[in-house]
Amino acid sequence: MTDTAHETVPAEQASVAASPAASEQPKLSPADVESAVFAIGDRARRASRTIGRANRAWKDRALRAIGAALKENEDAILAANAKDLEAGLAGGTSKALLDRLALNPQRIDGLVAALENLAGLPDPVGTVVRGQTLPNGLRMRQVNVPMGVVAAIYEARPNVTVDIAGLALKSGNAVILRGGSAAAHTNTALVAILRDTLDSVGLPADAVQSVDAYGREGANVLMRARGRVDVLIPRGGRELIQSVVLNSTVPVIETGEGNVHIFVDASADEEMAVEILLNAKTQRPSVCNTVETVLVHRDSTVLPAVARALAGKGVRLHVDGRTMAALPEGVRAEAATDHDWATEYMDLDLAVATVDSIDDALEHIRRWSTGHTEAIITNDLRNAERFIAEIDSAAVIVNASTRFTDGGELGLGAEVGISTQKLHARGPMGLTELTTTKWIVQGEGQVRA
Amino acid sequence: MTDTAHETVPAEQASVAASPAASEQPKLSPADVESAVFAIGDRARRASRTIGRANRAWKDRALRAIGAALKENEDAILAANAKDLEAGLAGGTSKALLDRLALNPQRIDGLVAALENLAGLPDPVGTVVRGQTLPNGLRMRQVNVPMGVVAAIYEARPNVTVDIAGLALKSGNAVILRGGSAAAHTNTALVAILRDTLDSVGLPADAVQSVDAYGREGANVLMRARGRVDVLIPRGGRELIQSVVLNSTVPVIETGEGNVHIFVDASADEEMAVEILLNAKTQRPSVCNTVETVLVHRDSTVLPAVARALAGKGVRLHVDGRTMAALPEGVRAEAATDHDWATEYMDLDLAVATVDSIDDALEHIRRWSTGHTEAIITNDLRNAERFIAEIDSAAVIVNASTRFTDGGELGLGAEVGISTQKLHARGPMGLTELTTTKWIVQGEGQVRA
């Protein structure tokens, strides 16, 4: 079904000119922005018909060609990125943000490797989810098909531009991008390369478009482009995601926020607890699956060793009264407040509380969790089963690091994001989560009795 | 995992008093309504923990007990329904609406039979969607778990109260209902019976609650109860559904609207075309999978027979110029306008257009379809394949009636509704679509390298 139909690319789609950079943008009225963004949506819809029926070989060829084009145009990309970095420096952008904004040959190699990895993955389109012959002889099957038009609103990191475009293309979707204005020059350069390359392999350039030229109002229009955008994925900080979730009338997949807990049960092995907590907090503290609060059972004896190990790695502890009293000599901590239980630090900070029972741990987690990932360290089977059954989060982990809540680690091949909502996708999302299904029913004249 | 944990029902949940009927409702401020509805949401969340872990036997016992209680309390239900019908008559409610509102012993038997059918279906909770042992020895599985709190906003038919509550319970969810004010007395009686019965089998009464006492503002609060409501399902006419979709900040599943097309290709068999079109239009014209527009290829010769058969069943035809010229003697039709191509008649009306090619048929459908169901009648393999591949609707049917887009007909056992969106569920939704998934990862101390 997906192997057919190499549609001739209409003249309109063949225009590969990228959207103008934000800096060249004329001042448009809201109505002008709406009609411009809607027109982008309509072009994306048309392009989606071609990319949606392109077979895997064709899409993989496109992904590899994009990788090659990124390397070929590395100098141009880095020059555009330098402009963004310069503007950021002049505007007083923080060092952390500048680091996220910066590209270099290694990071471009990383993008190329990710595209190569994508090309190596199976095509999610065309998979038969279920199928049977019904009693009346009808043949029924439910098949994965592309969503159609995927949109993404994201912040500074320009690698998201290539990343999301690659995922969308592999899953047969057209994509509309809205990147952060801080990366405007870089994104303009990247989108132009993506579009030129699609055109060069006979796929519609309009399968990748940007609304960056239309500023904040462009993003607003995208959020209410019902019927034109099939799913909108926000990527970035909490404020961005909440704003998209609350203001969109198009379907949104909420990703990312992780106030992650680990419960150290009374029966937890000390060495295992130390290793898991060190890994979960310090291996990459800036990501959403890093642990933010540890709950220690009052009968556990692991606290001194755990606290020493964490402090030794520079982790700043924020602890409740009972934990403070139980800290070993030489380990300092701040007194924790509700603010600490609520905070996703994404840094070398960790809240620690002592609890009287697994019930208290579950209650604390129910109150403060964002539903991303929670783990238990235990040797008690009943408690492990209760934790698995009663925790209402996307991922529940027993005796392993919370850092495993990751599409790559869990064998999905590529990750679209970590959904913290329950509808459509929950937890790590792979390529299949960028598809929907279609019911196909075939008969020879059957009617309903 | 779901067989454990018969939680003791806290005193608060054991209060089985139903919400007061709308007629007894005191005038509350928006803030009061918000806190009342949020409190209902919090009680639903607590109840969801018990119902979510109740095993299948327990839930099925509850469903059968509800059926028995409906029969036992038939007189009380019908008396409440009589009050609603009386008020409706006095208020000038249309005959069609009164018919939808009316219960009788046969309709109550239908509800009982549906509950019995539900009890006979497998439990969607606990199904392992995928699972594997990862290279590092971690055991990973993705398992269906209940959503948590499901809400429904619907119109006059009081049977939806029992229907949705049954589906929610079977899938391990608590449910919050908002029925039409026209059915307020009936719904109050039904909700009281549902709650009493849950209590009698040791499940929390708060697994079924209503916000009917809080009027339109209650519905508004429900639509923005993020974090308290996991999914909201509107059931009813187009305006209700659009209003819920556009005003909700909680995740919504859009159901129902079906501007359904059948394309009669040049190679269509006349007898098959007549039978399918009669079935698709007249077997039950008021439902969403009934055909609304027929597109006839100009080279097809079936039009006279089709038009005669449809007219013979009282179908009013709305046709374009070429079709008008080709109608057989004695068959009358009105000239169609764009209004007809856009309309979901849900009645014995049918729009008919003549098209020059399958491309024209696809173009017409792209323009006017609501993405529910489209069918082709053909003997041409290439056209059948193109239709399947290029139609972007929840269901695509070849040589069979569009009336088969139905959960029961497609083997899902029970139907939650027909989703016309692409996220989470598309087309007929079964019990599994009222669940989400949880990733469960078990190890023995694994950390990420």
Tab-separated table of C-alpha atoms in Angstrom, chain A residues 1 4-5 7 45 49 53 130 132 134-136 138 140-142 145-149 226 230-231 242 245-246 248-249 251-254 272 275-277 279 283-284 289 363 366 384-385 387-401 403-406 409-412 421-430 432-433 435-449, chain B residues 1 4-5 7 45 49 53 130 132 134-136 138 140-142 145-149 226 230-231 242 245-246 248-249 251-254 272 275-277 279 283-284 289 363 366 384-385 387-401 403-406 409-412 421-430 432-433 435-449:
chain	number	residue	atom	x	y	z
A	1	MET	CA	0.000	0.000	0.000
A	4	THR	CA	3.055	2.779	-4.823
A	5	ALA	CA	2.330	6.230	-6.084
A	7	GLU	CA	3.239	11.440	-7.450
A	45	ARG	CA	-1.311	18.819	3.675
A	49	ARG	CA	-0.014	12.984	0.542
A	53	ARG	CA	2.803	7.179	0.407
A	130	ARG	CA	-4.911	-6.172	13.994
A	132	GLN	CA	-9.391	-10.721	10.872
A	134	LEU	CA	-15.434	-11.359	10.131
A	135	PRO	CA	-18.290	-13.918	10.265
A	136	ASN	CA	-19.936	-12.277	7.226
A	138	LEU	CA	-15.574	-9.068	5.416
A	140	MET	CA	-10.916	-6.163	8.234
A	141	ARG	CA	-7.522	-4.765	9.113
A	142	GLN	CA	-6.351	-1.807	11.158
A	145	VAL	CA	-0.787	5.322	8.600
A	146	PRO	CA	0.945	8.696	8.935
A	147	MET	CA	-0.774	11.402	11.004
A	148	GLY	CA	-0.511	13.777	8.033
A	149	VAL	CA	0.775	17.125	9.274
A	226	ARG	CA	-7.544	22.658	13.593
A	230	ASP	CA	-2.996	16.830	13.060
A	231	VAL	CA	-0.746	16.885	16.102
A	242	GLN	CA	2.051	24.588	29.464
A	245	VAL	CA	-1.181	22.795	26.063
A	246	LEU	CA	-3.515	25.475	27.393
A	248	SER	CA	-4.029	24.963	21.539
A	249	THR	CA	-7.206	23.768	19.910
A	251	PRO	CA	-4.359	17.977	19.499
A	252	VAL	CA	-1.173	18.295	21.544
A	253	ILE	CA	1.194	15.729	22.972
A	254	GLU	CA	2.597	17.026	26.223
A	272	MET	CA	22.649	-1.037	44.776
A	275	GLU	CA	24.965	3.040	42.471
A	276	ILE	CA	21.442	3.701	41.279
A	277	LEU	CA	21.141	7.056	43.050
A	279	ASN	CA	23.585	7.254	38.275
A	283	GLN	CA	25.011	10.801	35.044
A	284	ARG	CA	23.180	13.617	33.223
A	289	ASN	CA	14.556	11.294	33.699
A	363	GLU	CA	1.285	9.348	49.194
A	366	ARG	CA	0.916	11.021	44.424
A	384	ALA	CA	7.691	-4.121	44.475
A	385	GLU	CA	4.285	-5.310	43.233
A	387	PHE	CA	4.717	0.072	43.749
A	388	ILE	CA	4.218	-1.210	40.200
A	389	ALA	CA	0.438	-1.374	40.629
A	390	GLU	CA	-0.178	1.838	42.528
A	391	ILE	CA	2.187	4.348	40.944
A	392	ASP	CA	0.319	6.286	38.247
A	393	SER	CA	3.269	7.344	36.104
A	394	ALA	CA	4.407	6.682	32.561
A	395	ALA	CA	7.271	4.490	33.786
A	396	VAL	CA	7.698	2.465	36.971
A	397	ILE	CA	11.138	1.040	37.625
A	398	VAL	CA	12.208	-1.601	40.118
A	399	ASN	CA	15.882	-1.810	41.102
A	400	ALA	CA	17.340	0.172	38.214
A	401	SER	CA	18.195	3.767	37.364
A	403	ARG	CA	17.671	7.181	33.448
A	404	PHE	CA	16.314	4.164	31.542
A	405	THR	CA	13.070	5.984	30.717
A	406	ASP	CA	14.358	6.731	27.257
A	409	GLU	CA	17.340	2.533	26.080
A	410	LEU	CA	13.957	0.782	25.902
A	411	GLY	CA	14.519	-0.434	22.366
A	412	LEU	CA	12.320	2.018	20.449
A	421	GLN	CA	0.029	12.565	29.218
A	422	LYS	CA	-2.147	9.485	29.005
A	423	LEU	CA	-3.798	9.965	25.647
A	424	HIS	CA	-2.228	8.436	22.511
A	425	ALA	CA	1.273	7.980	23.897
A	426	ARG	CA	2.639	7.705	27.413
A	427	GLY	CA	6.306	7.637	28.260
A	428	PRO	CA	8.968	7.260	25.568
A	429	MET	CA	7.433	7.780	22.119
A	430	GLY	CA	8.866	6.046	19.086
A	432	THR	CA	4.859	4.544	15.689
A	433	GLU	CA	3.532	7.270	17.971
A	435	THR	CA	1.283	7.522	13.155
A	436	THR	CA	-2.448	6.986	13.513
A	437	THR	CA	-4.461	4.059	12.188
A	438	LYS	CA	-6.911	3.473	9.398
A	439	TRP	CA	-9.522	0.714	9.335
A	440	ILE	CA	-9.659	-1.011	5.976
A	441	VAL	CA	-12.672	-3.201	5.282
A	442	GLN	CA	-13.008	-5.224	2.075
A	443	GLY	CA	-15.980	-7.255	0.940
A	444	GLU	CA	-17.983	-8.351	-2.069
A	445	GLY	CA	-21.247	-6.569	-1.512
A	446	GLN	CA	-21.918	-7.194	2.188
A	447	VAL	CA	-24.658	-5.127	3.787
A	448	ARG	CA	-25.736	-4.858	7.374
A	449	ALA	CA	-28.727	-6.917	8.489
B	1	MET	CA	-1.028	-7.110	38.935
B	4	THR	CA	-4.631	-7.761	44.171
B	5	ALA	CA	-5.557	-4.997	46.534
B	7	GLU	CA	-8.695	-1.530	49.335
B	45	ARG	CA	-9.370	10.044	41.561
B	49	ARG	CA	-7.429	3.664	42.578
B	53	ARG	CA	-7.062	-2.461	40.593
B	130	ARG	CA	4.962	-5.311	24.169
B	132	GLN	CA	11.322	-7.858	26.015
B	134	LEU	CA	16.974	-5.706	27.025
B	135	PRO	CA	20.662	-6.377	26.336
B	136	ASN	CA	21.579	-5.230	29.868
B	138	LEU	CA	16.378	-5.283	32.234
B	140	MET	CA	10.696	-4.241	30.108
B	141	ARG	CA	6.976	-4.473	29.431
B	142	GLN	CA	4.363	-1.963	28.341
B	145	VAL	CA	-3.713	0.349	32.571
B	146	PRO	CA	-6.883	2.379	33.178
B	147	MET	CA	-6.871	6.063	32.245
B	148	GLY	CA	-8.010	6.945	35.760
B	149	VAL	CA	-10.851	9.456	35.549
B	226	ARG	CA	-6.648	19.369	33.932
B	230	ASP	CA	-7.731	12.240	32.184
B	231	VAL	CA	-9.981	12.157	29.141
B	242	GLN	CA	-17.288	21.329	18.724
B	245	VAL	CA	-13.310	20.360	21.640
B	246	LEU	CA	-12.693	24.097	21.426
B	248	SER	CA	-11.495	22.064	26.844
B	249	THR	CA	-8.015	22.108	28.267
B	251	PRO	CA	-7.637	15.876	26.588
B	252	VAL	CA	-10.743	15.248	24.473
B	253	ILE	CA	-11.684	12.462	22.117
B	254	GLU	CA	-13.800	13.868	19.342
B	272	MET	CA	-24.140	-4.627	-5.613
B	275	GLU	CA	-27.919	-3.148	-2.351
B	276	ILE	CA	-25.054	-1.296	-0.696
B	277	LEU	CA	-26.557	2.143	-1.286
B	279	ASN	CA	-28.388	-0.398	3.085
B	283	GLN	CA	-31.071	0.768	7.160
B	284	ARG	CA	-30.684	3.372	9.922
B	289	ASN	CA	-22.079	5.790	9.438
B	363	GLU	CA	-10.905	15.542	-4.682
B	366	ARG	CA	-10.968	15.578	0.387
B	384	ALA	CA	-9.593	-0.019	-5.051
B	385	GLU	CA	-5.941	0.248	-3.972
B	387	PHE	CA	-8.938	4.592	-2.793
B	388	ILE	CA	-7.582	2.659	0.211
B	389	ALA	CA	-4.256	4.480	0.075
B	390	GLU	CA	-5.440	8.004	-0.653
B	391	ILE	CA	-8.572	8.399	1.451
B	392	ASP	CA	-7.644	10.024	4.767
B	393	SER	CA	-10.545	8.767	6.880
B	394	ALA	CA	-10.919	6.543	9.916
B	395	ALA	CA	-12.465	3.769	7.824
B	396	VAL	CA	-12.120	2.933	4.132
B	397	ILE	CA	-14.490	0.323	2.763
B	398	VAL	CA	-14.360	-1.554	-0.522
B	399	ASN	CA	-17.549	-3.179	-1.833
B	400	ALA	CA	-19.520	-3.189	1.410
B	401	SER	CA	-21.934	-0.939	3.275
B	403	ARG	CA	-22.817	0.855	8.108
B	404	PHE	CA	-20.014	-1.559	9.055
B	405	THR	CA	-17.979	1.217	10.702
B	406	ASP	CA	-19.167	0.114	14.096
B	409	GLU	CA	-19.643	-5.122	13.622
B	410	LEU	CA	-15.841	-4.981	13.511
B	411	GLY	CA	-15.459	-7.372	16.414
B	412	LEU	CA	-14.547	-4.924	19.209
B	421	GLN	CA	-9.659	12.413	15.328
B	422	LYS	CA	-6.265	10.884	14.739
B	423	LEU	CA	-4.766	10.999	18.227
B	424	HIS	CA	-5.132	7.985	20.543
B	425	ALA	CA	-8.085	6.381	18.800
B	426	ARG	CA	-9.430	6.608	15.267
B	427	GLY	CA	-12.678	5.049	14.118
B	428	PRO	CA	-14.579	2.597	16.312
B	429	MET	CA	-13.203	2.663	19.874
B	430	GLY	CA	-13.375	-0.395	22.086
B	432	THR	CA	-8.858	-0.756	25.155
B	433	GLU	CA	-9.215	2.835	23.973
B	435	THR	CA	-6.957	2.603	28.788
B	436	THR	CA	-3.489	4.080	28.588
B	437	THR	CA	-0.206	2.240	29.090
B	438	LYS	CA	2.453	2.062	31.747
B	439	TRP	CA	6.073	1.049	31.138
B	440	ILE	CA	7.306	-1.362	33.767
B	441	VAL	CA	11.053	-1.922	33.985
B	442	GLN	CA	12.586	-4.437	36.385
B	443	GLY	CA	16.248	-5.037	37.068
B	444	GLU	CA	18.770	-5.898	39.726
B	445	GLY	CA	20.704	-2.704	40.035
B	446	GLN	CA	21.284	-1.720	36.400
B	447	VAL	CA	22.548	1.810	35.789
B	448	ARG	CA	23.048	3.704	32.576
B	449	ALA	CA	26.529	3.784	31.114
